[in-house]
Short mmCIF file of N, CA and C in Angstrom, two decimals:
data_model
loop_
_atom_site.label_atom_id
_atom_site.label_comp_id
_atom_site.label_asym_id
_atom_site.label_seq_id
_atom_site.Cartn_x
_atom_site.Cartn_y
_atom_site.Cartn_z
N MET A 21 20.73 -39.07 -43.09
CA MET A 21 20.78 -38.49 -41.83
C MET A 21 19.67 -37.28 -41.80
N PRO A 22 19.25 -37.65 -40.30
CA PRO A 22 17.70 -36.06 -39.80
C PRO A 22 18.29 -35.18 -40.63
N ASP A 23 17.57 -34.18 -40.80
CA ASP A 23 17.76 -32.30 -40.99
C ASP A 23 17.48 -32.19 -39.51
N TYR A 24 18.04 -32.00 -38.78
CA TYR A 24 18.60 -31.53 -36.85
C TYR A 24 18.02 -30.26 -36.95
N ARG A 25 17.87 -29.50 -36.22
CA ARG A 25 17.70 -28.27 -35.62
C ARG A 25 17.51 -27.78 -34.21
N ARG A 26 18.42 -27.17 -34.13
CA ARG A 26 18.09 -26.86 -32.52
C ARG A 26 17.84 -25.72 -32.30
N VAL A 27 16.37 -25.59 -31.49
CA VAL A 27 16.21 -24.20 -31.13
C VAL A 27 16.29 -23.83 -30.53
N PHE A 28 17.14 -22.18 -30.65
CA PHE A 28 17.42 -21.69 -29.51
C PHE A 28 16.54 -20.32 -29.43
N VAL A 29 16.24 -20.39 -28.30
CA VAL A 29 15.33 -19.09 -27.08
C VAL A 29 16.61 -18.12 -26.23
N PRO A 30 16.34 -17.19 -26.88
CA PRO A 30 17.30 -16.22 -25.66
C PRO A 30 16.15 -16.36 -24.43
N GLY A 31 17.39 -16.34 -22.85
CA GLY A 31 16.05 -16.68 -21.79
C GLY A 31 15.49 -18.18 -21.84
N GLY A 32 15.65 -18.83 -22.55
CA GLY A 32 13.96 -19.39 -22.92
C GLY A 32 15.21 -21.11 -21.41
N THR A 33 14.03 -21.93 -21.37
CA THR A 33 13.91 -23.01 -20.25
C THR A 33 14.34 -24.56 -21.27
N TYR A 34 15.09 -25.06 -21.06
CA TYR A 34 15.40 -26.35 -21.38
C TYR A 34 15.68 -27.54 -20.84
N PHE A 35 15.09 -28.59 -21.85
CA PHE A 35 14.96 -29.74 -20.97
C PHE A 35 16.17 -30.30 -21.27
N PHE A 36 17.09 -31.18 -20.85
CA PHE A 36 18.04 -32.18 -21.12
C PHE A 36 18.26 -33.72 -20.58
N THR A 37 19.13 -34.38 -21.48
CA THR A 37 18.66 -35.79 -20.75
C THR A 37 20.10 -35.99 -21.28
N VAL A 38 21.56 -35.83 -20.59
CA VAL A 38 22.15 -36.47 -20.91
C VAL A 38 23.28 -37.47 -20.02
N VAL A 39 23.29 -38.51 -20.70
CA VAL A 39 24.05 -39.80 -20.40
C VAL A 39 25.35 -40.51 -20.88
N THR A 40 26.08 -41.22 -19.54
CA THR A 40 27.48 -41.65 -19.69
C THR A 40 27.45 -42.51 -21.33
N ASP A 41 29.21 -42.47 -21.42
CA ASP A 41 29.72 -43.33 -22.12
C ASP A 41 28.96 -44.90 -22.03
N GLN A 42 28.50 -45.65 -23.23
CA GLN A 42 27.92 -46.66 -23.22
C GLN A 42 27.32 -46.86 -21.75
N ARG A 43 26.15 -45.87 -21.60
CA ARG A 43 25.09 -45.82 -20.49
C ARG A 43 26.11 -47.04 -19.11
N ARG A 44 27.21 -47.14 -18.75
CA ARG A 44 27.76 -47.10 -17.68
C ARG A 44 27.22 -46.01 -16.01
N THR A 45 27.33 -47.25 -16.00
CA THR A 45 26.58 -46.34 -14.15
C THR A 45 27.51 -46.45 -13.01
N PHE A 46 27.09 -44.72 -12.84
CA PHE A 46 27.86 -44.21 -12.20
C PHE A 46 27.76 -43.57 -11.39
N LEU A 47 27.29 -42.33 -11.91
CA LEU A 47 26.87 -41.08 -11.91
C LEU A 47 26.25 -40.35 -10.33
N THR A 48 25.50 -41.74 -9.83
CA THR A 48 25.38 -41.76 -8.40
C THR A 48 26.17 -42.28 -7.05
N GLU A 49 27.11 -42.66 -8.03
CA GLU A 49 28.00 -43.05 -6.35
C GLU A 49 28.70 -41.35 -5.92
N ALA A 50 29.46 -41.48 -4.99
CA ALA A 50 29.59 -39.90 -3.51
C ALA A 50 30.55 -39.33 -5.14
N LEU A 51 31.66 -40.17 -5.95
CA LEU A 51 32.69 -39.13 -6.38
C LEU A 51 32.05 -38.40 -7.64
N ALA A 52 31.40 -39.03 -7.68
CA ALA A 52 30.69 -38.58 -9.64
C ALA A 52 29.96 -37.54 -9.10
N ARG A 53 28.78 -38.00 -7.44
CA ARG A 53 27.77 -36.75 -7.20
C ARG A 53 28.71 -35.41 -6.78
N ASP A 54 30.21 -36.30 -5.76
CA ASP A 54 30.95 -34.54 -5.95
C ASP A 54 31.58 -34.28 -7.21
N CYS A 55 31.84 -33.94 -7.94
CA CYS A 55 32.28 -33.75 -9.06
C CYS A 55 31.33 -33.76 -10.11
N LEU A 56 30.21 -34.21 -9.97
CA LEU A 56 29.03 -32.75 -10.69
C LEU A 56 28.71 -31.66 -9.95
N ARG A 57 28.41 -31.99 -8.76
CA ARG A 57 28.32 -30.80 -8.35
C ARG A 57 29.56 -29.26 -8.27
N ALA A 58 30.34 -29.83 -8.54
CA ALA A 58 31.68 -29.29 -8.81
C ALA A 58 31.49 -28.79 -10.17
N ALA A 59 31.27 -29.77 -11.26
CA ALA A 59 31.14 -28.94 -12.57
C ALA A 59 29.77 -28.09 -12.91
N PHE A 60 28.68 -28.24 -12.18
CA PHE A 60 27.69 -27.46 -11.88
C PHE A 60 28.26 -26.01 -11.99
N GLU A 61 29.25 -25.90 -10.07
CA GLU A 61 29.37 -24.37 -10.12
C GLU A 61 30.01 -23.78 -10.82
N GLU A 62 31.32 -24.92 -11.36
CA GLU A 62 32.05 -24.19 -12.48
C GLU A 62 31.65 -23.52 -13.19
N THR A 63 30.65 -24.12 -13.84
CA THR A 63 29.84 -23.66 -15.21
C THR A 63 28.81 -22.40 -14.55
N GLN A 64 28.31 -22.10 -13.89
CA GLN A 64 27.23 -20.90 -13.63
C GLN A 64 28.35 -19.80 -12.89
N GLU A 65 29.11 -20.49 -12.75
CA GLU A 65 29.95 -19.16 -12.03
C GLU A 65 30.65 -18.36 -13.91
N TRP A 66 31.18 -19.60 -14.59
CA TRP A 66 31.61 -18.50 -15.71
C TRP A 66 30.68 -18.20 -17.30
N ARG A 67 29.77 -19.49 -17.36
CA ARG A 67 28.04 -18.33 -17.27
C ARG A 67 26.81 -18.97 -17.00
N PRO A 68 26.03 -18.44 -16.19
CA PRO A 68 25.14 -18.59 -15.55
C PRO A 68 24.00 -18.96 -15.29
N PHE A 69 22.98 -19.26 -15.53
CA PHE A 69 21.70 -20.20 -14.73
C PHE A 69 21.20 -20.84 -14.54
N ALA A 70 20.21 -21.32 -14.12
CA ALA A 70 19.36 -21.75 -12.61
C ALA A 70 19.06 -22.93 -13.32
N VAL A 71 19.42 -24.14 -12.17
CA VAL A 71 19.37 -25.10 -12.28
C VAL A 71 17.40 -24.91 -11.90
N ASP A 72 16.39 -24.79 -13.11
CA ASP A 72 15.21 -25.22 -12.21
C ASP A 72 13.89 -26.83 -11.24
N ALA A 73 15.68 -28.19 -12.09
CA ALA A 73 14.62 -29.14 -11.35
C ALA A 73 15.68 -30.28 -12.20
N ILE A 74 16.04 -31.14 -11.36
CA ILE A 74 17.44 -32.55 -12.02
C ILE A 74 17.68 -33.41 -10.41
N CYS A 75 17.30 -34.59 -11.57
CA CYS A 75 17.64 -36.21 -11.43
C CYS A 75 18.73 -36.49 -11.81
N VAL A 76 19.34 -37.29 -10.71
CA VAL A 76 20.63 -37.66 -11.40
C VAL A 76 20.20 -39.00 -10.78
N MET A 77 21.03 -40.22 -12.35
CA MET A 77 20.36 -41.79 -12.45
C MET A 77 21.73 -42.33 -12.78
N PRO A 78 21.43 -43.30 -11.77
CA PRO A 78 23.32 -43.94 -12.10
C PRO A 78 24.09 -43.83 -13.88
N ASP A 79 23.37 -43.69 -15.33
CA ASP A 79 23.85 -42.75 -15.94
C ASP A 79 23.16 -42.62 -17.25
N HIS A 80 22.57 -41.73 -16.69
CA HIS A 80 22.22 -40.02 -16.89
C HIS A 80 21.71 -39.19 -16.25
N LEU A 81 21.26 -37.82 -16.53
CA LEU A 81 20.64 -37.05 -15.40
C LEU A 81 20.08 -36.56 -15.97
N HIS A 82 18.87 -35.82 -16.36
CA HIS A 82 18.21 -34.96 -16.51
C HIS A 82 17.72 -33.84 -15.41
N CYS A 83 17.63 -32.74 -16.54
CA CYS A 83 17.06 -31.51 -16.15
C CYS A 83 16.26 -30.07 -17.04
N LEU A 84 15.58 -29.79 -16.06
CA LEU A 84 15.45 -28.18 -16.59
C LEU A 84 16.18 -26.99 -16.28
N TRP A 85 16.98 -26.28 -17.31
CA TRP A 85 17.07 -24.70 -17.14
C TRP A 85 16.63 -23.46 -17.53
N THR A 86 17.26 -22.97 -16.83
CA THR A 86 16.75 -21.34 -17.60
C THR A 86 17.99 -20.56 -17.74
N LEU A 87 18.04 -20.18 -18.68
CA LEU A 87 19.22 -19.46 -18.95
C LEU A 87 18.75 -17.58 -18.78
N PRO A 88 19.80 -16.66 -18.77
CA PRO A 88 19.89 -15.49 -18.50
C PRO A 88 19.08 -14.75 -19.56
N PRO A 89 17.89 -13.56 -19.36
CA PRO A 89 17.40 -13.38 -20.62
C PRO A 89 18.47 -12.68 -21.61
N HIS A 90 17.91 -12.24 -22.98
CA HIS A 90 19.38 -12.41 -24.26
C HIS A 90 20.50 -13.47 -24.51
N ASP A 91 20.78 -14.40 -23.20
CA ASP A 91 21.41 -15.39 -23.50
C ASP A 91 20.91 -16.80 -23.92
N GLU A 92 21.27 -17.23 -24.90
CA GLU A 92 20.44 -18.84 -25.77
C GLU A 92 21.78 -19.76 -26.07
N ASP A 93 23.36 -19.24 -25.36
CA ASP A 93 23.87 -20.45 -25.38
C ASP A 93 24.40 -21.73 -24.52
N TYR A 94 23.48 -22.33 -24.17
CA TYR A 94 23.51 -23.96 -23.60
C TYR A 94 24.39 -24.91 -24.17
N PRO A 95 24.97 -24.76 -25.61
CA PRO A 95 25.95 -26.04 -26.09
C PRO A 95 27.28 -25.87 -25.24
N SER A 96 27.40 -23.91 -25.44
CA SER A 96 28.94 -23.81 -24.41
C SER A 96 28.50 -24.82 -23.30
N ARG A 97 27.89 -24.21 -22.65
CA ARG A 97 27.60 -24.75 -20.80
C ARG A 97 28.09 -26.10 -20.86
N TRP A 98 26.65 -26.64 -21.63
CA TRP A 98 27.55 -28.50 -21.26
C TRP A 98 28.79 -28.95 -21.99
N ASN A 99 29.36 -27.99 -22.67
CA ASN A 99 30.41 -28.76 -23.13
C ASN A 99 31.70 -28.39 -22.12
N ARG A 100 31.42 -26.60 -21.59
CA ARG A 100 32.19 -26.46 -20.27
C ARG A 100 31.43 -27.26 -19.42
N PHE A 101 30.25 -28.25 -18.63
CA PHE A 101 30.37 -28.97 -18.17
C PHE A 101 30.95 -30.28 -17.69
N LYS A 102 30.86 -30.61 -18.96
CA LYS A 102 30.93 -32.18 -18.97
C LYS A 102 32.51 -32.02 -19.10
N GLY A 103 33.56 -31.21 -18.99
CA GLY A 103 35.17 -31.52 -20.07
C GLY A 103 35.61 -31.07 -18.19
N ALA A 104 34.85 -29.91 -17.40
CA ALA A 104 35.07 -29.77 -15.97
C ALA A 104 34.52 -31.58 -14.82
N PHE A 105 33.18 -31.74 -15.33
CA PHE A 105 33.66 -33.61 -14.56
C PHE A 105 34.00 -33.69 -15.83
N THR A 106 34.25 -33.89 -16.39
CA THR A 106 35.51 -35.56 -16.42
C THR A 106 37.26 -34.75 -15.99
N ARG A 107 37.55 -33.87 -16.40
CA ARG A 107 38.50 -33.92 -15.56
C ARG A 107 38.99 -34.45 -14.30
N ARG A 108 37.99 -33.48 -13.53
CA ARG A 108 37.60 -33.57 -11.44
C ARG A 108 37.76 -35.09 -11.93
N TRP A 109 36.28 -36.39 -12.47
CA TRP A 109 36.24 -37.26 -11.67
C TRP A 109 37.50 -37.98 -12.78
N LEU A 110 38.75 -37.65 -13.38
CA LEU A 110 39.38 -38.59 -13.76
C LEU A 110 40.28 -38.86 -13.15
N ALA A 111 40.83 -37.41 -12.64
CA ALA A 111 42.21 -37.09 -11.79
C ALA A 111 41.43 -37.40 -10.74
N GLU A 112 40.29 -37.64 -9.74
CA GLU A 112 40.39 -37.71 -8.30
C GLU A 112 40.07 -39.44 -8.54
N GLY A 113 40.46 -40.67 -9.84
CA GLY A 113 40.77 -41.66 -10.15
C GLY A 113 38.73 -42.38 -10.24
N GLY A 114 38.65 -41.59 -11.12
CA GLY A 114 36.93 -42.36 -11.57
C GLY A 114 37.78 -43.23 -12.91
N ALA A 115 36.64 -43.78 -13.00
CA ALA A 115 37.38 -44.52 -14.68
C ALA A 115 37.09 -43.92 -15.99
N GLU A 116 37.24 -44.43 -16.61
CA GLU A 116 36.75 -44.20 -17.82
C GLU A 116 36.47 -44.79 -18.79
N GLY A 117 35.41 -45.39 -19.84
CA GLY A 117 34.97 -46.68 -20.35
C GLY A 117 35.74 -46.83 -21.59
N GLU A 118 35.57 -47.62 -22.05
CA GLU A 118 36.82 -48.44 -23.43
C GLU A 118 36.87 -47.17 -24.38
N ARG A 119 37.79 -46.72 -25.15
CA ARG A 119 37.77 -45.71 -25.87
C ARG A 119 37.45 -45.95 -27.39
N SER A 120 36.38 -45.10 -28.19
CA SER A 120 35.96 -45.57 -29.12
C SER A 120 36.80 -45.70 -30.49
N ALA A 121 37.57 -45.82 -31.58
CA ALA A 121 38.84 -45.25 -32.43
C ALA A 121 37.99 -43.65 -32.43
N SER A 122 36.59 -43.79 -32.90
CA SER A 122 36.22 -41.94 -32.94
C SER A 122 36.16 -41.45 -32.49
N LYS A 123 36.37 -41.27 -30.64
CA LYS A 123 36.21 -40.81 -30.10
C LYS A 123 38.38 -40.38 -29.89
N SER A 124 39.05 -41.97 -29.78
CA SER A 124 40.00 -41.82 -29.86
C SER A 124 40.95 -40.51 -30.92
N ARG A 125 40.20 -40.42 -32.73
CA ARG A 125 41.34 -39.61 -33.77
C ARG A 125 40.05 -38.08 -32.93
N LYS A 126 39.18 -38.11 -32.33
CA LYS A 126 38.79 -36.52 -31.33
C LYS A 126 39.16 -36.20 -29.66
N ARG A 127 40.27 -36.81 -29.53
CA ARG A 127 40.71 -36.93 -28.40
C ARG A 127 39.27 -36.98 -27.58
N GLU A 128 38.62 -37.48 -27.22
CA GLU A 128 37.55 -37.34 -26.12
C GLU A 128 38.26 -38.96 -25.40
N ARG A 129 37.46 -37.65 -24.84
CA ARG A 129 37.74 -39.23 -23.20
C ARG A 129 35.62 -39.69 -23.00
N ALA A 130 35.55 -41.02 -22.32
CA ALA A 130 35.42 -42.02 -22.87
C ALA A 130 33.75 -42.28 -21.18
N VAL A 131 33.82 -40.80 -20.80
CA VAL A 131 32.61 -40.56 -19.52
C VAL A 131 31.84 -40.24 -20.44
N TRP A 132 31.18 -39.17 -21.29
CA TRP A 132 29.85 -39.39 -21.70
C TRP A 132 29.64 -39.59 -22.66
N GLN A 133 28.32 -39.16 -23.04
CA GLN A 133 27.67 -39.55 -24.71
C GLN A 133 28.69 -38.06 -25.28
N ARG A 134 28.68 -38.14 -27.09
CA ARG A 134 28.57 -36.94 -27.65
C ARG A 134 27.71 -36.45 -27.32
N ARG A 135 26.58 -36.80 -27.19
CA ARG A 135 25.63 -35.53 -27.59
C ARG A 135 24.41 -35.59 -26.48
N GLY A 136 23.26 -35.07 -26.40
CA GLY A 136 22.04 -35.18 -25.33
C GLY A 136 21.13 -35.13 -26.27
N TRP A 137 20.30 -34.59 -25.60
CA TRP A 137 19.07 -34.29 -25.73
C TRP A 137 18.44 -33.33 -25.43
N GLU A 138 17.97 -32.47 -26.17
CA GLU A 138 17.02 -31.34 -25.79
C GLU A 138 15.86 -31.13 -26.58
N HIS A 139 15.05 -29.92 -24.99
CA HIS A 139 13.62 -29.86 -25.35
C HIS A 139 13.42 -28.46 -25.17
N THR A 140 13.46 -27.12 -26.31
CA THR A 140 12.71 -25.76 -25.92
C THR A 140 11.77 -26.39 -24.84
N ILE A 141 11.60 -25.62 -23.87
CA ILE A 141 10.41 -25.47 -22.75
C ILE A 141 9.48 -24.11 -22.95
N ARG A 142 7.95 -24.38 -24.01
CA ARG A 142 7.17 -23.52 -24.71
C ARG A 142 6.74 -22.73 -23.36
N ASP A 143 5.74 -23.46 -22.55
CA ASP A 143 5.28 -23.41 -22.01
C ASP A 143 4.94 -23.56 -20.40
N GLU A 144 3.94 -23.37 -19.73
CA GLU A 144 3.98 -23.13 -18.48
C GLU A 144 3.26 -25.00 -18.34
N GLN A 145 2.66 -25.98 -18.92
CA GLN A 145 1.64 -26.88 -19.37
C GLN A 145 3.50 -27.76 -18.92
N ASP A 146 3.92 -27.12 -20.25
CA ASP A 146 5.22 -28.07 -21.18
C ASP A 146 6.17 -28.56 -19.95
N PHE A 147 6.32 -27.02 -18.82
CA PHE A 147 7.97 -26.92 -18.37
C PHE A 147 7.42 -28.17 -16.78
N ILE A 148 5.72 -28.38 -16.82
CA ILE A 148 5.55 -28.79 -15.42
C ILE A 148 5.37 -30.55 -16.27
N LYS A 149 5.11 -30.66 -16.92
CA LYS A 149 4.98 -32.10 -17.90
C LYS A 149 6.92 -32.51 -17.35
N HIS A 150 7.84 -31.52 -17.87
CA HIS A 150 9.23 -31.89 -18.21
C HIS A 150 9.59 -32.13 -16.20
N MET A 151 8.71 -31.28 -15.85
CA MET A 151 9.92 -31.51 -13.97
C MET A 151 9.22 -33.44 -13.60
N ASP A 152 7.79 -33.36 -13.59
CA ASP A 152 7.35 -34.48 -13.43
C ASP A 152 7.86 -35.79 -13.94
N TYR A 153 8.24 -35.35 -15.39
CA TYR A 153 8.96 -36.57 -15.70
C TYR A 153 10.21 -36.83 -15.32
N ILE A 154 11.41 -35.62 -14.76
CA ILE A 154 12.20 -35.81 -14.27
C ILE A 154 11.68 -36.10 -13.00
N HIS A 155 11.18 -35.57 -12.00
CA HIS A 155 11.22 -36.24 -10.54
C HIS A 155 10.74 -37.45 -10.51
N TYR A 156 10.08 -38.13 -11.67
CA TYR A 156 9.32 -39.60 -11.77
C TYR A 156 10.49 -40.03 -12.26
N ASN A 157 11.28 -40.55 -13.07
CA ASN A 157 12.33 -41.11 -13.46
C ASN A 157 12.57 -42.15 -12.84
N PRO A 158 12.68 -41.74 -11.46
CA PRO A 158 13.78 -43.26 -11.06
C PRO A 158 12.80 -44.28 -10.91
N VAL A 159 10.90 -43.93 -9.89
CA VAL A 159 9.97 -44.76 -10.11
C VAL A 159 10.39 -45.74 -11.26
N LYS A 160 9.96 -45.03 -12.98
CA LYS A 160 9.89 -45.35 -13.91
C LYS A 160 11.33 -46.64 -14.37
N HIS A 161 12.16 -46.21 -14.07
CA HIS A 161 13.11 -46.82 -13.67
C HIS A 161 13.98 -48.07 -12.63
N GLY A 162 12.76 -48.44 -11.83
CA GLY A 162 12.11 -49.57 -11.36
C GLY A 162 13.25 -49.30 -10.02
N LEU A 163 13.78 -48.36 -9.63
CA LEU A 163 15.83 -47.94 -9.04
C LEU A 163 14.72 -47.37 -7.86
N THR A 164 13.32 -46.83 -6.94
CA THR A 164 12.54 -46.61 -5.82
C THR A 164 11.10 -46.52 -6.74
N LYS A 165 10.24 -46.77 -4.99
CA LYS A 165 8.59 -46.91 -5.74
C LYS A 165 8.12 -45.70 -5.07
N ARG A 166 8.66 -44.72 -4.76
CA ARG A 166 8.41 -43.35 -5.46
C ARG A 166 9.61 -42.26 -5.12
N PRO A 167 8.88 -41.22 -5.76
CA PRO A 167 10.06 -39.70 -5.90
C PRO A 167 10.11 -39.98 -4.76
N HIS A 168 9.26 -39.45 -3.43
CA HIS A 168 10.34 -39.36 -2.06
C HIS A 168 11.48 -39.83 -1.67
N ASP A 169 11.57 -40.65 -2.19
CA ASP A 169 12.27 -42.50 -1.71
C ASP A 169 14.11 -41.88 -2.95
N TRP A 170 14.05 -41.11 -3.87
CA TRP A 170 15.55 -41.25 -4.66
C TRP A 170 16.19 -39.77 -3.96
N PRO A 171 17.07 -39.52 -3.75
CA PRO A 171 17.79 -39.03 -2.74
C PRO A 171 18.50 -37.81 -3.92
N TRP A 172 18.83 -38.64 -4.78
CA TRP A 172 19.26 -36.72 -6.36
C TRP A 172 18.72 -36.87 -6.71
N SER A 173 18.05 -35.94 -6.52
CA SER A 173 16.50 -35.08 -7.25
C SER A 173 15.70 -33.77 -6.21
N THR A 174 15.48 -32.86 -7.16
CA THR A 174 14.95 -32.10 -6.64
C THR A 174 13.89 -32.17 -6.19
N PHE A 175 13.09 -33.54 -6.21
CA PHE A 175 11.76 -33.46 -5.84
C PHE A 175 11.12 -32.82 -3.92
N ARG A 176 12.29 -33.34 -3.40
CA ARG A 176 11.81 -32.59 -1.97
C ARG A 176 11.67 -31.41 -1.85
N ARG A 177 12.70 -31.21 -2.85
CA ARG A 177 12.51 -29.47 -2.71
C ARG A 177 11.52 -28.33 -3.17
N TYR A 178 11.34 -29.53 -4.15
CA TYR A 178 9.30 -28.78 -4.60
C TYR A 178 8.65 -29.54 -3.50
N LEU A 179 8.33 -30.73 -2.98
CA LEU A 179 8.00 -30.97 -1.86
C LEU A 179 7.50 -30.07 -0.66
N ALA A 180 8.32 -29.70 0.02
CA ALA A 180 8.67 -28.72 0.80
C ALA A 180 7.48 -27.19 0.15
N GLN A 181 8.02 -27.05 -0.68
CA GLN A 181 7.30 -25.63 -1.50
C GLN A 181 6.22 -26.19 -1.99
N GLY A 182 5.14 -27.04 -1.58
CA GLY A 182 4.18 -27.32 -1.57
C GLY A 182 3.96 -27.47 -3.21
N ARG A 183 4.68 -27.94 -4.12
CA ARG A 183 3.95 -27.82 -5.89
C ARG A 183 3.90 -29.45 -5.29
N TYR A 184 4.03 -30.04 -4.79
CA TYR A 184 3.63 -31.09 -5.43
C TYR A 184 2.78 -32.21 -3.89
N GLU A 185 2.08 -33.02 -3.75
CA GLU A 185 1.80 -33.29 -2.26
C GLU A 185 2.14 -34.52 -1.85
N ASP A 186 1.85 -35.26 -0.82
CA ASP A 186 2.85 -36.05 -0.46
C ASP A 186 3.00 -37.64 -0.95
N ASP A 187 1.62 -37.28 -1.36
CA ASP A 187 1.02 -38.90 -2.52
C ASP A 187 1.76 -39.03 -3.72
N TRP A 188 2.13 -37.54 -3.76
CA TRP A 188 2.51 -37.42 -5.60
C TRP A 188 2.94 -39.01 -5.96
N GLY A 189 3.20 -39.63 -6.92
CA GLY A 189 4.52 -39.94 -7.72
C GLY A 189 3.66 -41.56 -7.33
N ASP A 190 3.02 -41.75 -6.75
CA ASP A 190 2.44 -43.36 -6.39
C ASP A 190 2.15 -43.62 -7.27
N GLN A 191 1.67 -43.56 -7.69
CA GLN A 191 1.06 -43.90 -9.44
C GLN A 191 1.29 -43.17 -10.47
N GLU A 192 1.26 -43.52 -11.63
CA GLU A 192 2.15 -43.11 -12.77
C GLU A 192 1.85 -41.55 -13.47
N PRO A 193 1.98 -40.33 -13.12
CA PRO A 193 1.14 -39.84 -13.60
C PRO A 193 0.32 -39.43 -15.15
N PRO A 194 -0.59 -38.78 -15.04
CA PRO A 194 -1.77 -38.46 -16.35
C PRO A 194 -1.05 -38.54 -17.15
N ASN A 195 0.02 -37.18 -16.58
CA ASN A 195 0.77 -35.97 -17.73
C ASN A 195 1.75 -37.09 -18.16
N LEU A 196 2.14 -37.69 -17.90
CA LEU A 196 3.23 -38.81 -18.04
C LEU A 196 2.89 -39.68 -19.16
N GLN A 197 1.77 -40.11 -19.22
CA GLN A 197 1.17 -41.41 -20.03
C GLN A 197 1.73 -41.50 -21.74
N ASP A 198 2.74 -42.29 -22.28
CA ASP A 198 3.16 -41.67 -23.75
C ASP A 198 4.13 -40.58 -24.08
N PHE A 199 5.22 -40.19 -22.87
CA PHE A 199 6.02 -39.79 -22.47
C PHE A 199 7.30 -40.05 -22.70
N ASP A 200 7.96 -39.87 -23.78
CA ASP A 200 9.32 -41.28 -23.67
C ASP A 200 10.35 -40.11 -24.33
N ARG A 201 11.52 -39.13 -23.43
CA ARG A 201 12.67 -39.43 -23.54
C ARG A 201 13.56 -40.01 -23.36
N GLU A 202 13.42 -40.37 -23.79
CA GLU A 202 15.22 -41.89 -23.00
C GLU A 202 15.13 -42.70 -24.47
#
């Protein structure tokens, strides 16, 4: 097993990819979107953080979070978020996948993959690269031709703020070539 180490930076900004169990495609359904919203709200009330950018895809989501100063605890936030989502999702009639023996032993539900991908943002250029990756993701996966057309991301917010030009994403942004986070 690789010697994997997480980087914890108080007040840091982090890029995350979180994937559904067995890559089941349900996150863009209305019920799942409601559960995501509620889970984010519950988690932010419990321990605040800013969602700088997000894109919800059918089987995964990408986001950038910034934690408060002197706070580096993103793992407990993700644990709380996944639990809140799962409880609400199942209570409202959402289905879980087939539970593996490992998930059964650990009393885990088959809604989310156990771990996610995280990356500590190093500087403004790294932030922009990851934000662009998030917003271009629906195009990369062939779900839409332009980031403008994907309703479940923060792209339009940044477009309205002037961060992106109207034609951004009509072609793959150069800073995303050879960038693979999934």
